[in-house]
mmCIF file of C-alpha atoms in Angstrom:
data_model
loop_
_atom_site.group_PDB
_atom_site.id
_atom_site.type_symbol
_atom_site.label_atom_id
_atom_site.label_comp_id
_atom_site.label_asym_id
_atom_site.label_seq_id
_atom_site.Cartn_x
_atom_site.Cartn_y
_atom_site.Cartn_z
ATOM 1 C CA UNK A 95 223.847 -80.687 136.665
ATOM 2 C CA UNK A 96 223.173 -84.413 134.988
ATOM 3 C CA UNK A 97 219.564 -84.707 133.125
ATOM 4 C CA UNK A 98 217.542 -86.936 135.537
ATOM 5 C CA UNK A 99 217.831 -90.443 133.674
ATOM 6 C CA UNK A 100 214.625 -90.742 130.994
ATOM 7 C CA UNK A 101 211.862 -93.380 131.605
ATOM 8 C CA UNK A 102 210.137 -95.169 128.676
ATOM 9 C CA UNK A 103 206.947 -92.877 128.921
ATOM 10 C CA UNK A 104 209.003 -90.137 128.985
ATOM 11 C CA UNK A 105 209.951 -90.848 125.418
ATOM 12 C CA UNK A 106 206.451 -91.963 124.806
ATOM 13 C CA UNK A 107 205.294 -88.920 125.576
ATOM 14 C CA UNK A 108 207.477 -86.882 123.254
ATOM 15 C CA UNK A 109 206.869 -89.273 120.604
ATOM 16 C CA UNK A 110 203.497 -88.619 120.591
ATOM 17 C CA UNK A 111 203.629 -85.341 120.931
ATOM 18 C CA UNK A 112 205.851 -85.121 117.652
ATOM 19 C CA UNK A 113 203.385 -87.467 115.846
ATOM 20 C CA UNK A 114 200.458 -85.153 116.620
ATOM 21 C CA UNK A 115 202.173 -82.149 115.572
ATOM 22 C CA UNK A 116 203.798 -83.216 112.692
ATOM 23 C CA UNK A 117 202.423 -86.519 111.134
ATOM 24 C CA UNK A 118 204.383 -90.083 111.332
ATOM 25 C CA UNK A 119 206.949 -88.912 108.704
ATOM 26 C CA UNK A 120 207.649 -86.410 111.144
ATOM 27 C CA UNK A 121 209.326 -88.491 113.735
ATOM 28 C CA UNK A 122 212.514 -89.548 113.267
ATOM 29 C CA UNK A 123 214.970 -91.274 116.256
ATOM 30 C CA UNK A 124 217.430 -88.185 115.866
ATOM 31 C CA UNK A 125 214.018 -85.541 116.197
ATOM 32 C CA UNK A 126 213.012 -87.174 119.218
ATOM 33 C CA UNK A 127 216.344 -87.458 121.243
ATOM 34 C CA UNK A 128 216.753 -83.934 120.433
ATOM 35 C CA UNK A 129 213.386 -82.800 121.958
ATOM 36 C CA UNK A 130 214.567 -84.947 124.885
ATOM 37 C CA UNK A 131 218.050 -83.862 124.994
ATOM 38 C CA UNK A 132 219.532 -87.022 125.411
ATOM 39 C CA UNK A 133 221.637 -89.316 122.832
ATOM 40 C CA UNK A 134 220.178 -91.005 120.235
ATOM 41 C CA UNK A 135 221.007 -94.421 121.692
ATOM 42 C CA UNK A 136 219.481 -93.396 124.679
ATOM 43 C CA UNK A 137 215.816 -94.157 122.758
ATOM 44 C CA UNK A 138 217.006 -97.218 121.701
ATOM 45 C CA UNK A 139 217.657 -98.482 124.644
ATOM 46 C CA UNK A 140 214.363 -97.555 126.107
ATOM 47 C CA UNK A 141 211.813 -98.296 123.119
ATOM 48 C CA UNK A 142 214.237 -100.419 120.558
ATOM 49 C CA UNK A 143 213.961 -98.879 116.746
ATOM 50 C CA UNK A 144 211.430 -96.614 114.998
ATOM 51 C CA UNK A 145 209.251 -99.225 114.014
ATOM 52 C CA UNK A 146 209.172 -100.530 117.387
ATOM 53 C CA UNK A 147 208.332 -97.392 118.686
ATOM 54 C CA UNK A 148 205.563 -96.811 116.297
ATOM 55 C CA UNK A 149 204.247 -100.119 117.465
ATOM 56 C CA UNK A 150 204.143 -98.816 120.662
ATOM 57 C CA UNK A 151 202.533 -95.573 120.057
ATOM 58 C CA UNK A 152 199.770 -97.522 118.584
ATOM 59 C CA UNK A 153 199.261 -99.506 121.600
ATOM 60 C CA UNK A 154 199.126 -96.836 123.987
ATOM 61 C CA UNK A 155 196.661 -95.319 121.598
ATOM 62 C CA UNK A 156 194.711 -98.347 121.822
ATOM 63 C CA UNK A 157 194.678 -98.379 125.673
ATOM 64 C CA UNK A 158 193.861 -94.789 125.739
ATOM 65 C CA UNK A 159 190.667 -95.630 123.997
ATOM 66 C CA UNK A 160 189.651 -98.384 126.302
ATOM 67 C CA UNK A 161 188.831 -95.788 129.368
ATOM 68 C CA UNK A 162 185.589 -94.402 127.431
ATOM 69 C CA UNK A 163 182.641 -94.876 129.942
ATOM 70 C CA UNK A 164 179.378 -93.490 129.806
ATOM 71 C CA UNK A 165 178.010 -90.689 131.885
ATOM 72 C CA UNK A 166 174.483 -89.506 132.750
ATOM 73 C CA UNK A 167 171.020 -89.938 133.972
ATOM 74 C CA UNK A 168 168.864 -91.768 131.382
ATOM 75 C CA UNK A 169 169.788 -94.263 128.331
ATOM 76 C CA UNK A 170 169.724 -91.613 125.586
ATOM 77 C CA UNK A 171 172.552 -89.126 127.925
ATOM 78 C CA UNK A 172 174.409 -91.935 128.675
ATOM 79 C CA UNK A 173 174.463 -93.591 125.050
ATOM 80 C CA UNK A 174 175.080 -90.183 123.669
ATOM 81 C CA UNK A 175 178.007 -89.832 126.035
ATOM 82 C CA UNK A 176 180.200 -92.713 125.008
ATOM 83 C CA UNK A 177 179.638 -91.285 120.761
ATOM 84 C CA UNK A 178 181.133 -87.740 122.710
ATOM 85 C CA UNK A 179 183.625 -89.127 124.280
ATOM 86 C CA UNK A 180 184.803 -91.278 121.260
ATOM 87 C CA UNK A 181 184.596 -87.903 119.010
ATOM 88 C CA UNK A 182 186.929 -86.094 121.098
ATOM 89 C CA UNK A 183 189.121 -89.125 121.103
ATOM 90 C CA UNK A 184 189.461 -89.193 117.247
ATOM 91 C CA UNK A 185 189.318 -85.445 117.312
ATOM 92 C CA UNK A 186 192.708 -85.643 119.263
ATOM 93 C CA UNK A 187 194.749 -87.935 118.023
ATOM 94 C CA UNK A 188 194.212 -88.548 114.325
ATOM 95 C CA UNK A 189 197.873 -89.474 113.430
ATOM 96 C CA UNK A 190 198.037 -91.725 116.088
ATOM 97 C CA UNK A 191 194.631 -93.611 115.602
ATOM 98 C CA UNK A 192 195.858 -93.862 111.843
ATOM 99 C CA UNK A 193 198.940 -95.704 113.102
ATOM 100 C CA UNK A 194 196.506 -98.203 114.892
ATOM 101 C CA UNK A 195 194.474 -98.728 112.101
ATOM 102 C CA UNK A 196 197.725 -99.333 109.772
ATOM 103 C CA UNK A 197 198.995 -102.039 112.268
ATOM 104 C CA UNK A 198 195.604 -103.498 111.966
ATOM 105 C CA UNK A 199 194.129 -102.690 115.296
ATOM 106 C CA UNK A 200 191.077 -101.099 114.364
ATOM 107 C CA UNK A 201 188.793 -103.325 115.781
ATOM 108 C CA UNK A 202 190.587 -103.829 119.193
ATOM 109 C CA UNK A 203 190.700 -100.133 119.738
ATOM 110 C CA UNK A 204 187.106 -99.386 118.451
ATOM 111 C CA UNK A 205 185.787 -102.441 120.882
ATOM 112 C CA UNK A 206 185.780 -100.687 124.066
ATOM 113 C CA UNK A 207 183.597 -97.755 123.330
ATOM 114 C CA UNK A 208 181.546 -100.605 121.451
ATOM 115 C CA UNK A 209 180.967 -102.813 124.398
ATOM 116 C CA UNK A 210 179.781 -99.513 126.503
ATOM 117 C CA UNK A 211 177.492 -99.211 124.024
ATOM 118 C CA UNK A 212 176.243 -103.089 124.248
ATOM 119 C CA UNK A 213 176.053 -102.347 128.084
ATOM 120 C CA UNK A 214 173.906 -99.646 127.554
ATOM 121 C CA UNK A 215 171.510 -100.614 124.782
ATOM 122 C CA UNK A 216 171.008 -103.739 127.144
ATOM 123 C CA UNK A 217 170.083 -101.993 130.100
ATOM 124 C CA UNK A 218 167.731 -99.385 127.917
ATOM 125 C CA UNK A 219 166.285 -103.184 126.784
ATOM 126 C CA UNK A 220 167.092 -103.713 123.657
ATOM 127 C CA UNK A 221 168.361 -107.288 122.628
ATOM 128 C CA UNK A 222 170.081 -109.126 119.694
ATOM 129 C CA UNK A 223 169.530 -107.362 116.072
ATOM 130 C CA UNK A 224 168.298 -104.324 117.988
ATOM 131 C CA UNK A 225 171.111 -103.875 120.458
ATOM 132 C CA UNK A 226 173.888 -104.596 116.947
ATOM 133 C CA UNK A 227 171.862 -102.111 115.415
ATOM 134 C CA UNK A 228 172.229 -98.800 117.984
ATOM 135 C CA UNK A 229 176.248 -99.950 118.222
ATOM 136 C CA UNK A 230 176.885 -99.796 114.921
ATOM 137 C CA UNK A 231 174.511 -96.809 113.958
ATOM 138 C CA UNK A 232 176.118 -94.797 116.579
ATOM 139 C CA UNK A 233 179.884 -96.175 115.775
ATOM 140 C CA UNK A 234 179.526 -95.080 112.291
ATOM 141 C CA UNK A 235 177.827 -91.598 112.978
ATOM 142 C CA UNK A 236 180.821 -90.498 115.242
ATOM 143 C CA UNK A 237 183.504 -91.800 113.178
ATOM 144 C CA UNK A 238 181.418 -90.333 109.820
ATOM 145 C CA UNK A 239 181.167 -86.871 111.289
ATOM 146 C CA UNK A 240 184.593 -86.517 112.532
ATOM 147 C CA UNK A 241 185.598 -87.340 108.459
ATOM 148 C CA UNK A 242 183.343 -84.359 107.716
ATOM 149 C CA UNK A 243 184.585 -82.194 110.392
ATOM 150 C CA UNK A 244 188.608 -82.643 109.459
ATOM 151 C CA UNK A 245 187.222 -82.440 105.762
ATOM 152 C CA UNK A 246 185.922 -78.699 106.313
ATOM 153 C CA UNK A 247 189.050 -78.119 108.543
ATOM 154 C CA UNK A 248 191.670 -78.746 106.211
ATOM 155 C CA UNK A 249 189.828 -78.184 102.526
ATOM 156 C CA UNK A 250 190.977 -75.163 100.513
ATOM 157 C CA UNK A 251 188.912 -72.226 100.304
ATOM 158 C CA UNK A 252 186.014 -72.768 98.345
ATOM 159 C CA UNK A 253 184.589 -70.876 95.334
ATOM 160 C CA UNK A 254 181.886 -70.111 95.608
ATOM 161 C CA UNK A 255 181.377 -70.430 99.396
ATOM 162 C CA UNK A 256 178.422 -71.555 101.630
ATOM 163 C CA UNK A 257 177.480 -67.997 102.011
ATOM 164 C CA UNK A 258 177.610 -67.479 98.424
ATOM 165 C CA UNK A 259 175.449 -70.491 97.708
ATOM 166 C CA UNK A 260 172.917 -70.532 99.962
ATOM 167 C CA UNK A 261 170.366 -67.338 99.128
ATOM 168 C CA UNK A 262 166.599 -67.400 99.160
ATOM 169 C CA UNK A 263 166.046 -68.760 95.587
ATOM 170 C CA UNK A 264 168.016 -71.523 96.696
ATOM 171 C CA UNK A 265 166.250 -72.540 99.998
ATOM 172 C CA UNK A 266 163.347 -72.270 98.523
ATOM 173 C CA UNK A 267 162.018 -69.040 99.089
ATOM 174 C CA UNK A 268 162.861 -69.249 103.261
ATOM 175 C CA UNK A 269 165.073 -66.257 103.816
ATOM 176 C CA UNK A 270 165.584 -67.823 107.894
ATOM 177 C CA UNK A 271 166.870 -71.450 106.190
ATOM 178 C CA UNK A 272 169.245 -69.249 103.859
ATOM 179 C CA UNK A 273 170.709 -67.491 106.606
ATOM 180 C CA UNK A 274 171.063 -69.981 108.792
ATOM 181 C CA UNK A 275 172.797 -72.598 106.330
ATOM 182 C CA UNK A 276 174.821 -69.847 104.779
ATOM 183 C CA UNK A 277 176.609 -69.758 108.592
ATOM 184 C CA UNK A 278 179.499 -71.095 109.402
ATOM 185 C CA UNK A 279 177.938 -74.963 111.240
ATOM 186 C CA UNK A 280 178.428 -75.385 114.873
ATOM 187 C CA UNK A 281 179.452 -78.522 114.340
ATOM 188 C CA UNK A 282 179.813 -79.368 118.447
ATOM 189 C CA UNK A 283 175.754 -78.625 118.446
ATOM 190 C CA UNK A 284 175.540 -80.285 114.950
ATOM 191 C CA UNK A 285 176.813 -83.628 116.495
ATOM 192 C CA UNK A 286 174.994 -83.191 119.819
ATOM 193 C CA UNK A 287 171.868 -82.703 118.314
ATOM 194 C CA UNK A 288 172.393 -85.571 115.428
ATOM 195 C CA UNK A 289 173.319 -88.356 117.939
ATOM 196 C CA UNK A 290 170.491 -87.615 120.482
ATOM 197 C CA UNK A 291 167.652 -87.955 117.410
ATOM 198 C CA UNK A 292 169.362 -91.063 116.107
ATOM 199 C CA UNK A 293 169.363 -92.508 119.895
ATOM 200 C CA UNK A 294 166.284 -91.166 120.422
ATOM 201 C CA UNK A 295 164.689 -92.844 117.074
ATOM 202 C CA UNK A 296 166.409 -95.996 118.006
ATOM 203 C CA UNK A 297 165.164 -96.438 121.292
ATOM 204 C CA UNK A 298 161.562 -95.312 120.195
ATOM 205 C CA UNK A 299 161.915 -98.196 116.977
ATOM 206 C CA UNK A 300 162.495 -100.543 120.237
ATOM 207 C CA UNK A 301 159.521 -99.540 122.329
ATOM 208 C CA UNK A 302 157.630 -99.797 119.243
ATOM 209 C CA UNK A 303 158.395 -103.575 119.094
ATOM 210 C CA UNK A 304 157.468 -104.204 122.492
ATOM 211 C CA UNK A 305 160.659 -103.626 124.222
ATOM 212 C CA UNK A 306 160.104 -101.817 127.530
ATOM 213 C CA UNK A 307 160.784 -98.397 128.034
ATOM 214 C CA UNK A 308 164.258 -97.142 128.047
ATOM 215 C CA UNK A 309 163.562 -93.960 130.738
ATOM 216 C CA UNK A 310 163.276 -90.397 129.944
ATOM 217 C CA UNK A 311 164.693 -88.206 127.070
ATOM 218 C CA UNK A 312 166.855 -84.822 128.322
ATOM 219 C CA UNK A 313 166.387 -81.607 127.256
ATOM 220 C CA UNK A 314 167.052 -81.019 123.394
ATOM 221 C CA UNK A 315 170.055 -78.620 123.673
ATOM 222 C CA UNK A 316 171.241 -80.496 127.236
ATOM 223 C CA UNK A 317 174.852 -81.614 126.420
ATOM 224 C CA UNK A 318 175.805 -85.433 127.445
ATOM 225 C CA UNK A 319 178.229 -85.272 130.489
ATOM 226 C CA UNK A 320 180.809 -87.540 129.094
ATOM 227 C CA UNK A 321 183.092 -84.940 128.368
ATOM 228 C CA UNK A 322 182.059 -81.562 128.959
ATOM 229 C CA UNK A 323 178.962 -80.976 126.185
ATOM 230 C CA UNK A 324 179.840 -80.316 122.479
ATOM 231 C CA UNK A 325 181.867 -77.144 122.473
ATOM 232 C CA UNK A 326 184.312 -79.685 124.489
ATOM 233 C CA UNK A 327 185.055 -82.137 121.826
ATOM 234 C CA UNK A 328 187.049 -79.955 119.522
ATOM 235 C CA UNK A 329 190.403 -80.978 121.179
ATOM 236 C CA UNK A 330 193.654 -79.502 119.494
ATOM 237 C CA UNK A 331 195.004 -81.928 117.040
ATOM 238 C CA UNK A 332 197.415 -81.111 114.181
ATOM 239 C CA UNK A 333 196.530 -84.458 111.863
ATOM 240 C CA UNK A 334 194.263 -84.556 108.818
ATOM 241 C CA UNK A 335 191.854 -86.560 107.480
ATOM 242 C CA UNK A 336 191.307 -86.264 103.733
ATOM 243 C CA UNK A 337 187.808 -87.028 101.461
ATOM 244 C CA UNK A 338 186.184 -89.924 102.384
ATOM 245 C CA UNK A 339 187.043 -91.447 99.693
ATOM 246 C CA UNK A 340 190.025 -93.155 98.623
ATOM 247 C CA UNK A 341 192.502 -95.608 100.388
ATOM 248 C CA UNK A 342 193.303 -94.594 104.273
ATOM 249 C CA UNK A 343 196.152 -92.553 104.458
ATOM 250 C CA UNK A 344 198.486 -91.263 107.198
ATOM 251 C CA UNK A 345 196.286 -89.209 109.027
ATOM 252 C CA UNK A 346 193.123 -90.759 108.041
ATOM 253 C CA UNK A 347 190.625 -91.587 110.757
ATOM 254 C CA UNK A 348 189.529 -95.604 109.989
ATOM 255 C CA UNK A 349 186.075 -96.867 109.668
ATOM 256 C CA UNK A 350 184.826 -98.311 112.880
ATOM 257 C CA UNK A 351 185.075 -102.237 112.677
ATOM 258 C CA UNK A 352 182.438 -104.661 110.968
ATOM 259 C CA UNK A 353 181.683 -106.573 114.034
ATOM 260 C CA UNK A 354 180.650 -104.062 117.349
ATOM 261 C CA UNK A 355 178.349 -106.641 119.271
ATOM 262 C CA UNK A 356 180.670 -109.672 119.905
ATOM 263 C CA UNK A 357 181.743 -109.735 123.304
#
């Protein structure tokens, strides 16, 4: 029986399933018509040559990114749920949203999410240098703690380890703080709890400057409704991201772009 004929997201698919798995080096044309069982000229005809499909890749990543909206009652769980939703994005597809940033796309990926955020610091009332302010403080805490997250994920064993380190004398003579930091970090809860207080302060910083109130604050281990609370973030994805320091690589999360608030 004939293969049914392939369509061009067919081979999308695949390729993107190879790049998650195994990095950009690890698609080749050959590699993909093989997981496809078809001929190699088969993918040419449907997405041209290997640069031309990595161009493409990076698009759909780009338009994958653009369906971030926020969920929730009040201005701090809906806020909060655009930074979840954008961490399990990244969280995802690291390869992939390295490709965009390589084809310099970075910003036009990135905006989306951003102009959510605009939408929501206006309605919560904040304006101008206040509004640029929450986009970017929130941009740059997602992005910075998925760098630490793939960081733990993919460093070597250390010596000594956390447990190791952390002991009484060193927390300053509170055995509960030594316990606790000598754990492994929950770091769904970690980020949950981080971005509420930053929101939270944010907001507060506005109604301190006579902006009016931005509604009421949920409870402090509520998770936002974006995308299923914390523990849902942590999405299978097979890319790295190395230290934070250091040119971006192949699998290397980017920075979120220098200019969030233009519309």
């Amino acid at each position: 029986m004939a293969r049914p004929a392939l369509s061009r997201e067919e081979v999308l698919d695949a390729a993107a399933a190879l790049v998650r798995a195994h990095g950009p080096d690890g698609l080749t044309m050959r590699g993909l018509a093989a997981a496809l069982d078809t001929a190699v000229t088969s993918i040419y005809w449907h997405v041209g040559n290997r640069e031309s499909l990595l161009d493409a890749l990076a698009e759909r990543t780009v338009a994958e990114l653009s369906t971030i909206r926020p969920r929730g009652r009040d201005p701090v769980e809906r806020i909060a749920s655009v930074a979840h939703a954008l961490r399990r994005a990244l969280r995802e597809r690291p390869h992939l949203v390295a490709m965009v940033h390589e084809r310099g796309l970075t910003e036009r990926m990135f905006l989306p999410a951003q102009r959510a955020l605009v939408r929501e610091a206006h309605a919560a009332g904040l304006r101008g240098e206040r509004a640029a302010e929450l986009v970017r403080a929130v941009s740059f805490q997602t992005v910075g703690h998925v760098l630490l997250e793939r960081n733990r994920e993919r460093s070597p064993a250390q010596s000594p380890a956390e447990e190791e380190l952390w002991r009484t004398e060193t927390a300053d003579a509170d055995p509960p703080l030594a316990r606790a930091l000598a754990a492994p970090p929950d770091t769904g809860r970690l980020f949950a709890a981080s971005v509420r207080a930053l929101v939270r302060g944010l907001l507060a910083d506005g109604d301190a400057d006579g902006v009016p109130d931005a509604g009421g604050l949920p409870a402090a281990d509520g998770a936002p409704a974006a995308d299923g609370g914390p523990d849902a973030d942590g999405g299978p994805d097979a890319g790295g991201i190395p230290a934070a320091g250091g040119a971006p690589t192949t699998d290397r999360v980017p920075p979120p772009p220098r200019h969030p608030d233009r519309e």
